[in-house]
Every structure is written in C-alpha cells, then in structure tokens.
Amino acid sequence: MTITLLNPEGLPEIGAYHQVSVATGSKLVFVAGQVAWGAEGDAAGEGDLAAQVEQCYLNVGTALAGAGASFDDVAKLNVHVVDWTPDKMPLLMEGIARAAAKLGTTPAAPATLLGVAALDVPEHLVEIEATAVID
C-alpha cells in the first residue's frame, strides 16, 4: 500500500480522518473538485447537504478509479462547504457514511474542511477534491 495513515501522539484523534498520511508511491493523482453532479451533469440533492456530500464522494471515487486508484490511495482531501457552521457536521458525516457504504470503504485520509461563500453555481453546497498516490 502506498499510503500509511497516522495519528501521531500529541495530536487529537478525529473519528472522520487521520492527522497525517505518508505516501511512498511514485505517481500522483490530483482529482478536481467534485460537486453533486451525476454522470449526465444532472444535479443531485438540491438543498440537501448530506445528499450532495454523498454524490461528491461517489464522484471522487469514480475519478480515482479512472486513474487506477481508490480511497485507499488518497493522501489528502479538501472539502469546501458553502456557509459552513458547526451545526452542519451531522449532515456532512451522514453524507460521508452513505457514500462509504456504497463505496465499501471509509475515506479516512487527512482532510481540510473550509467554509466558503459560494461555489460554481448556487445549487452546489459542497465540493470535494482529492490527492492520491499510486505506484
């Protein structure tokens, strides 16, 4: 495996992700920010943060697979949420859990969660990008 996930002593353990990833592969995979569009460009989950998070993670999984990678190869995730407030965390986690169940994996790479004013179109509530490392 090219990615080793760590929670070093002295840093808090966060259930949704690890604090550090160590990559030993030789090929980097950069996945553009994925939004809640299906394969045909149709919107998914308008106004529903959990549904949009789920679709974004499924899209990231599809993009990774297209490059010969999976969530096991992800070294870093960046999550951008429109008008983020901490009370939205349960919806974010629900969407991740639903996607993980469909993908058969648990995205646990180090992640950065950023609140943003807006994304590409008003209907999009979340955008997720990934960096993976493979041999």
C-alpha positions as YAML, in Angstrom:
chain: A
units: angstrom
residues:
- id: 1
  name: MET
  ca: [0.00, 0.00, 0.00]
- id: 2
  name: THR
  ca: [1.32, 3.43, -0.91]
- id: 3
  name: ILE
  ca: [-0.46, 5.39, 1.84]
- id: 4
  name: THR
  ca: [0.04, 4.94, 5.58]
- id: 5
  name: LEU
  ca: [-2.38, 6.88, 7.77]
- id: 6
  name: LEU
  ca: [-1.21, 8.06, 11.19]
- id: 7
  name: ASN
  ca: [-2.49, 9.81, 14.29]
- id: 8
  name: PRO
  ca: [0.77, 10.88, 15.98]
- id: 9
  name: GLU
  ca: [0.86, 11.06, 19.75]
- id: 10
  name: GLY
  ca: [0.23, 14.61, 20.88]
- id: 11
  name: LEU
  ca: [-2.46, 15.31, 18.24]
- id: 12
  name: PRO
  ca: [-6.16, 14.66, 18.80]
- id: 13
  name: GLU
  ca: [-7.74, 11.62, 17.19]
- id: 14
  name: ILE
  ca: [-10.58, 12.74, 14.94]
- id: 15
  name: GLY
  ca: [-13.01, 9.98, 14.03]
- id: 16
  name: ALA
  ca: [-13.61, 11.20, 10.49]
- id: 17
  name: TYR
  ca: [-9.98, 11.32, 9.35]
- id: 18
  name: HIS
  ca: [-6.33, 10.79, 10.31]
- id: 19
  name: GLN
  ca: [-3.95, 13.64, 11.05]
- id: 20
  name: VAL
  ca: [-1.11, 12.51, 8.77]
- id: 21
  name: SER
  ca: [-0.59, 10.41, 5.67]
- id: 22
  name: VAL
  ca: [2.76, 9.11, 4.47]
- id: 23
  name: ALA
  ca: [2.92, 8.41, 0.74]
- id: 24
  name: THR
  ca: [5.50, 6.08, -0.79]
- id: 25
  name: GLY
  ca: [4.18, 5.65, -4.33]
- id: 26
  name: SER
  ca: [5.58, 7.12, -7.50]
- id: 27
  name: LYS
  ca: [2.54, 8.59, -9.28]
- id: 28
  name: LEU
  ca: [0.42, 11.47, -8.03]
- id: 29
  name: VAL
  ca: [-3.29, 11.64, -8.86]
- id: 30
  name: PHE
  ca: [-4.98, 15.04, -8.49]
- id: 31
  name: VAL
  ca: [-8.78, 14.93, -8.57]
- id: 32
  name: ALA
  ca: [-10.50, 18.21, -9.42]
- id: 33
  name: GLY
  ca: [-13.12, 19.43, -7.00]
- id: 34
  name: GLN
  ca: [-16.16, 17.22, -7.40]
- id: 35
  name: VAL
  ca: [-19.65, 18.62, -6.96]
- id: 36
  name: ALA
  ca: [-23.09, 16.99, -6.80]
- id: 37
  name: TRP
  ca: [-23.49, 16.24, -10.49]
- id: 38
  name: GLY
  ca: [-24.31, 12.81, -11.81]
- id: 39
  name: ALA
  ca: [-22.64, 11.30, -14.88]
- id: 40
  name: GLU
  ca: [-25.00, 13.16, -17.22]
- id: 41
  name: GLY
  ca: [-24.45, 16.52, -15.50]
- id: 42
  name: ASP
  ca: [-27.74, 16.25, -13.63]
- id: 43
  name: ALA
  ca: [-27.94, 17.89, -10.20]
- id: 44
  name: ALA
  ca: [-28.20, 15.63, -7.17]
- id: 45
  name: GLY
  ca: [-29.68, 16.61, -3.82]
- id: 46
  name: GLU
  ca: [-30.62, 20.22, -4.41]
- id: 47
  name: GLY
  ca: [-30.74, 21.87, -0.98]
- id: 48
  name: ASP
  ca: [-29.73, 18.61, 0.76]
- id: 49
  name: LEU
  ca: [-26.19, 18.80, 2.15]
- id: 50
  name: ALA
  ca: [-25.98, 15.09, 3.07]
- id: 51
  name: ALA
  ca: [-27.11, 14.01, -0.42]
- id: 52
  name: GLN
  ca: [-24.62, 16.37, -2.06]
- id: 53
  name: VAL
  ca: [-21.75, 15.18, 0.14]
- id: 54
  name: GLU
  ca: [-22.65, 11.59, -0.78]
- id: 55
  name: GLN
  ca: [-22.64, 12.38, -4.52]
- id: 56
  name: CYS
  ca: [-19.36, 14.30, -4.25]
- id: 57
  name: TYR
  ca: [-17.63, 11.35, -2.56]
- id: 58
  name: LEU
  ca: [-19.06, 8.94, -5.15]
- id: 59
  name: ASN
  ca: [-17.73, 11.22, -7.89]
- id: 60
  name: VAL
  ca: [-14.30, 11.33, -6.24]
- id: 61
  name: GLY
  ca: [-14.38, 7.52, -6.11]
- id: 62
  name: THR
  ca: [-15.22, 7.38, -9.82]
- id: 63
  name: ALA
  ca: [-12.44, 9.83, -10.67]
- id: 64
  name: LEU
  ca: [-9.93, 7.85, -8.59]
- id: 65
  name: ALA
  ca: [-10.95, 4.59, -10.26]
- id: 66
  name: GLY
  ca: [-10.45, 6.21, -13.66]
- id: 67
  name: ALA
  ca: [-6.82, 6.81, -12.69]
- id: 68
  name: GLY
  ca: [-6.34, 3.31, -11.28]
- id: 69
  name: ALA
  ca: [-6.67, 4.49, -7.67]
- id: 70
  name: SER
  ca: [-9.12, 4.20, -4.78]
- id: 71
  name: PHE
  ca: [-9.79, 5.91, -1.47]
- id: 72
  name: ASP
  ca: [-7.08, 3.66, 0.00]
- id: 73
  name: ASP
  ca: [-4.61, 5.69, -2.09]
- id: 74
  name: VAL
  ca: [-5.83, 9.14, -1.02]
- id: 75
  name: ALA
  ca: [-3.22, 11.19, 0.80]
- id: 76
  name: LYS
  ca: [-5.32, 14.35, 1.27]
- id: 77
  name: LEU
  ca: [-8.90, 15.57, 0.92]
- id: 78
  name: ASN
  ca: [-10.14, 19.16, 0.78]
- id: 79
  name: VAL
  ca: [-13.82, 19.76, 1.48]
- id: 80
  name: HIS
  ca: [-15.41, 23.13, 0.71]
- id: 81
  name: VAL
  ca: [-18.88, 23.79, 2.18]
- id: 82
  name: VAL
  ca: [-20.99, 26.84, 1.43]
- id: 83
  name: ASP
  ca: [-21.89, 28.87, 4.54]
- id: 84
  name: TRP
  ca: [-20.31, 26.30, 6.88]
- id: 85
  name: THR
  ca: [-21.37, 26.27, 10.51]
- id: 86
  name: PRO
  ca: [-20.58, 23.52, 13.02]
- id: 87
  name: ASP
  ca: [-24.25, 22.51, 13.24]
- id: 88
  name: LYS
  ca: [-23.91, 21.12, 9.68]
- id: 89
  name: MET
  ca: [-21.40, 18.48, 10.83]
- id: 90
  name: PRO
  ca: [-24.04, 15.72, 11.29]
- id: 91
  name: LEU
  ca: [-25.21, 16.20, 7.69]
- id: 92
  name: LEU
  ca: [-21.63, 16.13, 6.43]
- id: 93
  name: MET
  ca: [-20.93, 12.93, 8.37]
- id: 94
  name: GLU
  ca: [-24.20, 11.36, 7.17]
- id: 95
  name: GLY
  ca: [-23.26, 12.01, 3.55]
- id: 96
  name: ILE
  ca: [-19.78, 10.55, 4.09]
- id: 97
  name: ALA
  ca: [-21.24, 7.46, 5.79]
- id: 98
  name: ARG
  ca: [-23.73, 6.87, 2.96]
- id: 99
  name: ALA
  ca: [-21.01, 7.20, 0.32]
- id: 100
  name: ALA
  ca: [-18.65, 4.96, 2.31]
- id: 101
  name: ALA
  ca: [-21.32, 2.26, 2.48]
- id: 102
  name: LYS
  ca: [-21.81, 2.39, -1.31]
- id: 103
  name: LEU
  ca: [-18.05, 2.51, -1.97]
- id: 104
  name: GLY
  ca: [-17.23, -0.24, 0.52]
- id: 105
  name: THR
  ca: [-14.56, 1.91, 2.13]
- id: 106
  name: THR
  ca: [-14.15, 4.63, 4.73]
- id: 107
  name: PRO
  ca: [-12.48, 7.81, 3.47]
- id: 108
  name: ALA
  ca: [-10.05, 8.50, 6.33]
- id: 109
  name: ALA
  ca: [-7.20, 10.48, 4.78]
- id: 110
  name: PRO
  ca: [-6.19, 13.80, 6.32]
- id: 111
  name: ALA
  ca: [-8.83, 16.35, 5.40]
- id: 112
  name: THR
  ca: [-9.28, 20.08, 5.45]
- id: 113
  name: LEU
  ca: [-12.80, 21.46, 5.85]
- id: 114
  name: LEU
  ca: [-13.26, 25.00, 4.59]
- id: 115
  name: GLY
  ca: [-16.31, 27.21, 4.74]
- id: 116
  name: VAL
  ca: [-16.77, 29.21, 1.54]
- id: 117
  name: ALA
  ca: [-19.17, 31.95, 0.47]
- id: 118
  name: ALA
  ca: [-20.16, 30.24, -2.79]
- id: 119
  name: LEU
  ca: [-19.20, 27.59, -5.33]
- id: 120
  name: ASP
  ca: [-19.57, 27.46, -9.12]
- id: 121
  name: VAL
  ca: [-23.39, 27.56, -9.16]
- id: 122
  name: PRO
  ca: [-25.83, 28.47, -6.38]
- id: 123
  name: GLU
  ca: [-27.23, 24.91, -6.22]
- id: 124
  name: HIS
  ca: [-23.90, 23.41, -5.13]
- id: 125
  name: LEU
  ca: [-23.42, 23.25, -1.37]
- id: 126
  name: VAL
  ca: [-20.17, 21.24, -1.27]
- id: 127
  name: GLU
  ca: [-17.10, 20.50, -3.39]
- id: 128
  name: ILE
  ca: [-14.50, 17.83, -2.60]
- id: 129
  name: GLU
  ca: [-11.04, 17.44, -4.10]
- id: 130
  name: ALA
  ca: [-8.52, 14.66, -3.53]
- id: 131
  name: THR
  ca: [-4.84, 13.93, -3.96]
- id: 132
  name: ALA
  ca: [-3.81, 10.28, -4.21]
- id: 133
  name: VAL
  ca: [-0.52, 8.44, -4.62]
- id: 134
  name: ILE
  ca: [-0.14, 5.16, -6.51]
- id: 135
  name: ASP
  ca: [2.72, 3.02, -7.78]
...
